[in-house]
Tab-separated table of C-alpha atoms and ligand atoms in Angstrom:
chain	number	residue	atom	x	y	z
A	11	UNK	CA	67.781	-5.969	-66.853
A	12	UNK	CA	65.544	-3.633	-66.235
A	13	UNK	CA	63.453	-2.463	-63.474
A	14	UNK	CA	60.152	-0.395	-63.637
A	15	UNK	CA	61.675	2.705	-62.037
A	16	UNK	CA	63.524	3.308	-65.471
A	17	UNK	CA	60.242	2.613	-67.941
A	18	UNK	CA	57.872	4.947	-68.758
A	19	UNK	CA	54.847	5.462	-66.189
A	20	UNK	CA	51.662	5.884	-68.855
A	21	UNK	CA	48.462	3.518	-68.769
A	22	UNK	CA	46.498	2.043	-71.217
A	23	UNK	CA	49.092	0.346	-73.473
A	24	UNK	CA	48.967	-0.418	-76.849
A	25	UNK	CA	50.503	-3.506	-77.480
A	26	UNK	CA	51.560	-5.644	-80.874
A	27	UNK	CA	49.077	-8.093	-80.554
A	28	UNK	CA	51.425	-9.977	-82.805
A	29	UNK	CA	54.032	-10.076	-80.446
A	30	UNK	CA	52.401	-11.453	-77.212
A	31	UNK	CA	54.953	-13.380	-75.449
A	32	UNK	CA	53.873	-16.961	-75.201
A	33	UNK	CA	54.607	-18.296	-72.096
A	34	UNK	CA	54.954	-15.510	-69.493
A	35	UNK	CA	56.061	-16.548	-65.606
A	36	UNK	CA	55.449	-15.108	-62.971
A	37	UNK	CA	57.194	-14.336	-59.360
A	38	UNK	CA	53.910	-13.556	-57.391
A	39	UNK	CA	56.055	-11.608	-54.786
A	40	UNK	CA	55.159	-8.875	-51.879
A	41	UNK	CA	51.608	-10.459	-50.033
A	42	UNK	CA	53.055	-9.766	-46.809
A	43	UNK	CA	54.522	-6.427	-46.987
A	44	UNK	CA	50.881	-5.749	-48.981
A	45	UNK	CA	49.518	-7.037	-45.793
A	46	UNK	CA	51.834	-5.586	-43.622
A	47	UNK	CA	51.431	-2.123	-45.012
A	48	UNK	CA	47.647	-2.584	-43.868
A	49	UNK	CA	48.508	-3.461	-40.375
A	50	UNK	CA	47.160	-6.950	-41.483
A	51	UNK	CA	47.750	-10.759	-40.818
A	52	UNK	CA	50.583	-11.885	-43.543
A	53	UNK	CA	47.909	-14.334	-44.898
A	54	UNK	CA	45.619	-11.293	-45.338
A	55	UNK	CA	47.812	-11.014	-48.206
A	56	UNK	CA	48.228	-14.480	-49.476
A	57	UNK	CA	44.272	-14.186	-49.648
A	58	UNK	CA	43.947	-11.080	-51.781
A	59	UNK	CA	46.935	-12.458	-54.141
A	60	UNK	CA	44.565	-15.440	-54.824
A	61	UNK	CA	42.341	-13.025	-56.275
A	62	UNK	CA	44.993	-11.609	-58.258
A	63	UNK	CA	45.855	-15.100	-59.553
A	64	UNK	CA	42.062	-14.956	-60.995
A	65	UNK	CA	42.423	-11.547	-62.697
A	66	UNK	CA	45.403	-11.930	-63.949
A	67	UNK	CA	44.500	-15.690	-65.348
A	68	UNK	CA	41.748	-13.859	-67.199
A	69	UNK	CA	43.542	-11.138	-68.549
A	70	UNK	CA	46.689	-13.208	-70.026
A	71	UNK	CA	44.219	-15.404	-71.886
A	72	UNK	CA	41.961	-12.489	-73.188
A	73	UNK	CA	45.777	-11.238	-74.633
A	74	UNK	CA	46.236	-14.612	-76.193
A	75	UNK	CA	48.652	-15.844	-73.855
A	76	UNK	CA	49.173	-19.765	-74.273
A	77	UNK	CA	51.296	-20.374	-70.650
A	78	UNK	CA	51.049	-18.711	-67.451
A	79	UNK	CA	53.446	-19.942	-64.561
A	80	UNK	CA	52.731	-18.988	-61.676
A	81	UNK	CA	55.288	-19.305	-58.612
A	82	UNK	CA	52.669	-20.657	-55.990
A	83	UNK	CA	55.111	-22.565	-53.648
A	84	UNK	CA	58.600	-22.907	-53.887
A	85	UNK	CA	60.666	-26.092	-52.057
A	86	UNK	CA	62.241	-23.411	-50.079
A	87	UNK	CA	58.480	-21.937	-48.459
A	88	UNK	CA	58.403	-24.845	-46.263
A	89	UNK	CA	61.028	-22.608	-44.093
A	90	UNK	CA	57.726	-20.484	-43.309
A	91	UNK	CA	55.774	-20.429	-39.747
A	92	UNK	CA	54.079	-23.496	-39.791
A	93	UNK	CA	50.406	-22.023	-39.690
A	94	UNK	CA	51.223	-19.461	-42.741
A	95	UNK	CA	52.461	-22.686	-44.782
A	96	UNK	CA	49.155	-24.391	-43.849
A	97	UNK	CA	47.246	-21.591	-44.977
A	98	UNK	CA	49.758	-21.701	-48.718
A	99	UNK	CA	48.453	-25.276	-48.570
A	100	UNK	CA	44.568	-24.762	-48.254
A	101	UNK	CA	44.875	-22.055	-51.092
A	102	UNK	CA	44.443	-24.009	-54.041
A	103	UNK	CA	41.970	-25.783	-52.433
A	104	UNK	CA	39.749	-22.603	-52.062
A	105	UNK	CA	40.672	-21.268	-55.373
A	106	UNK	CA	40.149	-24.082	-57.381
A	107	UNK	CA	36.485	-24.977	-55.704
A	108	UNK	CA	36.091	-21.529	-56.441
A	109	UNK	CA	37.356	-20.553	-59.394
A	110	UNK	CA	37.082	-23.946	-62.060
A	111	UNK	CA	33.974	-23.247	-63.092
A	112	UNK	CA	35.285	-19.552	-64.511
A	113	UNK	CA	38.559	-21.636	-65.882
A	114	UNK	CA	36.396	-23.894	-67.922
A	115	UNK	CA	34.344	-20.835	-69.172
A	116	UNK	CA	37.596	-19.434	-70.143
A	117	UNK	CA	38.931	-22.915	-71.999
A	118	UNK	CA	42.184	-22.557	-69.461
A	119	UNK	CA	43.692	-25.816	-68.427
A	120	UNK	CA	45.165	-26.606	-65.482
A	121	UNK	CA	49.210	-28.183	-64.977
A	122	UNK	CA	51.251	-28.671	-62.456
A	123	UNK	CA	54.548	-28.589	-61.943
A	124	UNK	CA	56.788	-29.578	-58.618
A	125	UNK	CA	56.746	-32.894	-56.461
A	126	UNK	CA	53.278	-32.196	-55.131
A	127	UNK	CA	53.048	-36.165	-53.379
A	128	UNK	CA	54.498	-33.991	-50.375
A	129	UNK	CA	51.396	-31.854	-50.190
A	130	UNK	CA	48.513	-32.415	-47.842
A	131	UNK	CA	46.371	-35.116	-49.415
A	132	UNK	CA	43.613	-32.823	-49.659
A	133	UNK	CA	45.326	-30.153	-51.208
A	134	UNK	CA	46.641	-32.714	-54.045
A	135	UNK	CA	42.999	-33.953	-54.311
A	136	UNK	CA	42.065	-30.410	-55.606
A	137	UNK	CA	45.146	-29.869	-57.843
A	138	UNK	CA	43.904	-33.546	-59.317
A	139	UNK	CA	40.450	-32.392	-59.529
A	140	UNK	CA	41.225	-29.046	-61.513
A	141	UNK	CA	43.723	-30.687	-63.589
A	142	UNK	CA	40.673	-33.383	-64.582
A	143	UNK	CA	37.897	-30.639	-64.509
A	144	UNK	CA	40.032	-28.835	-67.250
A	145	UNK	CA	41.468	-31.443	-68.908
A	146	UNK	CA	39.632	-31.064	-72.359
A	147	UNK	CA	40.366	-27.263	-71.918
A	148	UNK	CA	42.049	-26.043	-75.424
A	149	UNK	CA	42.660	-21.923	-74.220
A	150	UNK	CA	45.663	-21.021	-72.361
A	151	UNK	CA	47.086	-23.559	-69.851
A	152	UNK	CA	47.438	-22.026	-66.332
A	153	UNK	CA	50.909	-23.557	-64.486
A	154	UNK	CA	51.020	-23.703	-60.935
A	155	UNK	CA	54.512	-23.971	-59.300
A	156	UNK	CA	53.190	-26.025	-56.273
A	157	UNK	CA	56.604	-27.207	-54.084
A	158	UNK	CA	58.521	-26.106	-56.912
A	159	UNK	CA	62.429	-25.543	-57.250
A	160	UNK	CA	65.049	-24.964	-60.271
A	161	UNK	CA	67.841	-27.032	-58.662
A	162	UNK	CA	65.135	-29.531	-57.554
A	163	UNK	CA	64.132	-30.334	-61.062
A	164	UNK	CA	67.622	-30.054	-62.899
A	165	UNK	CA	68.744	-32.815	-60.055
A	166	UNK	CA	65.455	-34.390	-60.832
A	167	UNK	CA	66.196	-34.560	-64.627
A	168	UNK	CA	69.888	-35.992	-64.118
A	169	UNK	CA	68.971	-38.408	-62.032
A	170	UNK	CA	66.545	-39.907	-64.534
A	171	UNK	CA	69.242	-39.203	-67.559
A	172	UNK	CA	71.570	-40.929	-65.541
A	173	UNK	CA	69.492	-43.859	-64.710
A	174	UNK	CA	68.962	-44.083	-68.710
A	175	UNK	CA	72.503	-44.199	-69.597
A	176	UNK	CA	73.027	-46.527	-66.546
A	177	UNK	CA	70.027	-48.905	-68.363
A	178	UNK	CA	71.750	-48.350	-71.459
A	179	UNK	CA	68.368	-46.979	-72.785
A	180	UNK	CA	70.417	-43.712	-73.772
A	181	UNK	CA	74.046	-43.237	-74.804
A	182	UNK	CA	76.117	-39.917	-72.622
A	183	UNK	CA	76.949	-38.640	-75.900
A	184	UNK	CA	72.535	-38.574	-76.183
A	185	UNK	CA	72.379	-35.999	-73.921
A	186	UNK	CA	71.824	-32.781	-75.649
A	187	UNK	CA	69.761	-29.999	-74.718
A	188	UNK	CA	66.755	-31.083	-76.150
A	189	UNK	CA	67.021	-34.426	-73.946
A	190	UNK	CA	68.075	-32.281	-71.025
A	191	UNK	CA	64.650	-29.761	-71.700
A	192	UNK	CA	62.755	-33.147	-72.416
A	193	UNK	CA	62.871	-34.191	-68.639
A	194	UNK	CA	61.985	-30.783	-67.294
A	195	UNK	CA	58.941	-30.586	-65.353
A	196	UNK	CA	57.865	-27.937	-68.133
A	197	UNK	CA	58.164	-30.582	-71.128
A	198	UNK	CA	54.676	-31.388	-71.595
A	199	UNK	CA	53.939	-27.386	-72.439
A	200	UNK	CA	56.388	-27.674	-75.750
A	201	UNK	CA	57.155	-26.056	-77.842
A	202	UNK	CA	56.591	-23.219	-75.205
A	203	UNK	CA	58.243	-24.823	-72.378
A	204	UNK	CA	60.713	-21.914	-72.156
A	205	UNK	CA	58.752	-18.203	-70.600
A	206	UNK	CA	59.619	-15.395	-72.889
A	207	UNK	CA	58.499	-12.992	-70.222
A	208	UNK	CA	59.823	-13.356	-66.491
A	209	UNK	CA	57.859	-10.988	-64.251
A	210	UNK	CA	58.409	-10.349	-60.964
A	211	UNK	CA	56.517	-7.923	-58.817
A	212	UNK	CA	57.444	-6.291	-55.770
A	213	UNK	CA	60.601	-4.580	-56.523
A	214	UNK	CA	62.864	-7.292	-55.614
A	215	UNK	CA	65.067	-8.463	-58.349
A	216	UNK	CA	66.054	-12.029	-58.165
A	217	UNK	CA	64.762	-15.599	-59.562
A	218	UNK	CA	65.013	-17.431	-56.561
A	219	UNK	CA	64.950	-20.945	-57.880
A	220	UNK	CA	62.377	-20.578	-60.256
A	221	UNK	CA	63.182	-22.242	-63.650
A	222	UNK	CA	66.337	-21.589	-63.778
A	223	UNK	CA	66.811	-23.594	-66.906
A	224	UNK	CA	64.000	-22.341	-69.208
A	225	UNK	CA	64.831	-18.727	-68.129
A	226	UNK	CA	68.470	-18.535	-70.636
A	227	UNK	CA	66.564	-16.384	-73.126
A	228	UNK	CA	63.260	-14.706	-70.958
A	229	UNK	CA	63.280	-11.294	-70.693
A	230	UNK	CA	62.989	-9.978	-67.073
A	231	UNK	CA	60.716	-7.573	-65.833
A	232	UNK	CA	60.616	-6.242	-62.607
A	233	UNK	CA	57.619	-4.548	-61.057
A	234	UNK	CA	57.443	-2.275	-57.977
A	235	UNK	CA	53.507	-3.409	-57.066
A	236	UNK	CA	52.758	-6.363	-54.660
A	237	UNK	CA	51.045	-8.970	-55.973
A	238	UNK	CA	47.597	-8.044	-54.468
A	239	UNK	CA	48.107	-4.578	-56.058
A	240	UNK	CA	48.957	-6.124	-59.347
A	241	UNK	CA	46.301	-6.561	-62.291
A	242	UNK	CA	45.531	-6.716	-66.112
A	243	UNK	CA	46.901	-3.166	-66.532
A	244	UNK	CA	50.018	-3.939	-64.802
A	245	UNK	CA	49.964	-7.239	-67.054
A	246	UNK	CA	49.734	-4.832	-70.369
A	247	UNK	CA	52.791	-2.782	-68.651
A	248	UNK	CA	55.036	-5.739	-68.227
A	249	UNK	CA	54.314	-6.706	-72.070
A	250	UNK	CA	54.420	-3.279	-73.462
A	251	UNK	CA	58.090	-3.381	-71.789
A	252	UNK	CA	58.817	-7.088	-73.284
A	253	UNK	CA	57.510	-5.823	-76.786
A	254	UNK	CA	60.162	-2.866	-76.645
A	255	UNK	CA	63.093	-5.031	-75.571
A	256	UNK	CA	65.546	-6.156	-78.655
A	257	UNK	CA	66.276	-9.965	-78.316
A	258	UNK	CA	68.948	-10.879	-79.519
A	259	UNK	CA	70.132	-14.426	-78.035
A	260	UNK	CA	73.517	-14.455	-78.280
A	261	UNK	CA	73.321	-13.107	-81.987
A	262	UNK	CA	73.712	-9.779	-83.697
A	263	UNK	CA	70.278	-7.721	-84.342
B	526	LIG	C1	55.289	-14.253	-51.999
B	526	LIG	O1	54.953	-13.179	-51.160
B	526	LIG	C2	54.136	-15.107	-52.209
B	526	LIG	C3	54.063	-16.419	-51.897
B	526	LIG	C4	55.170	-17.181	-51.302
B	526	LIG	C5	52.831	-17.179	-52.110
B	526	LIG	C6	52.184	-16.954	-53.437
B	526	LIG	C7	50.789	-17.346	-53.358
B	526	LIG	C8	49.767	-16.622	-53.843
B	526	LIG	C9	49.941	-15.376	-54.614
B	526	LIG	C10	48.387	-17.068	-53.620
B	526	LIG	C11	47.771	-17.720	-54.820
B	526	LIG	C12	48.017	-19.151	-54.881
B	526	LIG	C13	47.169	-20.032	-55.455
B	526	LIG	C14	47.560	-21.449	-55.517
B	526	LIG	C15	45.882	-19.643	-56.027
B	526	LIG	P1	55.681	-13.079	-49.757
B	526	LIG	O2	54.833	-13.763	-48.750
B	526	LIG	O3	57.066	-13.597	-49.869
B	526	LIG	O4	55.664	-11.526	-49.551
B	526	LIG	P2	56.774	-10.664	-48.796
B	526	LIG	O5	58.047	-10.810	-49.583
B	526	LIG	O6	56.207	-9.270	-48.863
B	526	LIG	O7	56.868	-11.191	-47.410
């Protein structure tokens, strides 16, 4: 793994346009040290990484991108002060009454994944909305990770295995990767359920429970910018690093 401190520092990249990962996730990390830093609220931050979220939504679909997940809200942000959390929860509301009409324009579709019934009701009324609004979308498909975990879904998808083989619907010996990866949360984005590129900015280097099972192959690349400070340039960066990396999965070159 690599982290930015040991790639080159140069600006406008030239990338393989041939070679543009996929599905590229995202860790949208650092809002409150970005708002910290500026002697401001923590949500200061949260509110300028929303419009990072738009930038960077228009710049991985102008590189041909065809997934972007984003890490929005992870099962574990609940553990936040209770009036930062509320302010996570009213986000999408104010980006997506904001922003849809620039998704459409775009063609970007809006999914979901995460058990969002434990939202507020109105913030699952505007996830519902964009998702409809952007339904006949055919561009890129934008992936919010909305009370999202990696242990969360794996228990999710052997539960529902389980209850399969307990119905008799599937036989244990069934169970193969493909069935495991076919009751993921990311199965309706096949065949690029699994992220090529893992980003994730602020200089920390960790996945924190983000999709822990469609991650086996992704490249990581870790960026020392917040998220508010991040943009399309910094997007070009952390391809320009994927398209130099030698992947190999498990094989010889
Ligand atoms: C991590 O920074 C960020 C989050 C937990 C929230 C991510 C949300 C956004 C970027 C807003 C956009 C969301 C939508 C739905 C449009 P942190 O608060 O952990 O930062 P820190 O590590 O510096 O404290």
């Amino acid at each position: 793994m690599f982290s930015q401190n040991q790639e080159t520092h140069q600006t406008g990249y030239e990338l393989d346009e041939q070679n543009i990962p996929h599905h590229i996730a995202i860790i949208m990390d650092g809002n409150g040290r970005w708002a910290q830093a500026r002697h401001l609220p923590r949500v200061a931050g949260h509110q300028q990484g929303m419009e990072t979220v738009k930038k960077v939504t228009i710049a991985a679909s102008d590189l041909g991108v065809k997934v972007l997940s984003l890490y929005a809200f992870s099962t574990e942000n609940w553990k936040r002060p209770t009036k930062e959390v509320k302010f996570l929860m009213d986000l999408p509301i104010r980006f997506f009454n904001k922003f849809v009409p620039d998704l459409v324009k775009h063609n970007v579709r809006v999914t979901v994944m995460g058990d969002i019934s434990k939202l507020p009701d109105k913030t699952q009324a505007a996830v519902q909305d964009a998702i409809a609004d952007t339904a006949e979308c055919t561009g890129m498909v934008l992936n919010f990770a909305l009370n999202y975990g990696g242990r969360d879904e794996i228990v999710r998808a052997t539960r529902e295995l389980a209850q399969k083989v307990a119905t008799g619907e599937l036989a244990a010996e069934d169970i193969t990767e493909d069935a495991v990866a076919a009751h993921m949360m990311t199965a309706p984005l096949s065949p690029d359920d699994d992220p090529e590129l893992l980003i994730r900015t602020s200089g920390e280097e960790r996945l924190s429970n983000f999709m822990l099972w469609q991650i086996a192959y992704s490249e990581f690349v870790f960026m020392n910018e917040h998220w508010p400070d991040f943009d399309g340039e910094s997007l070009k960066k952390a391809i320009s690093i994927f398209q130099h990396r030698h992947r190999r999965f498990g094989g010889l070159k």
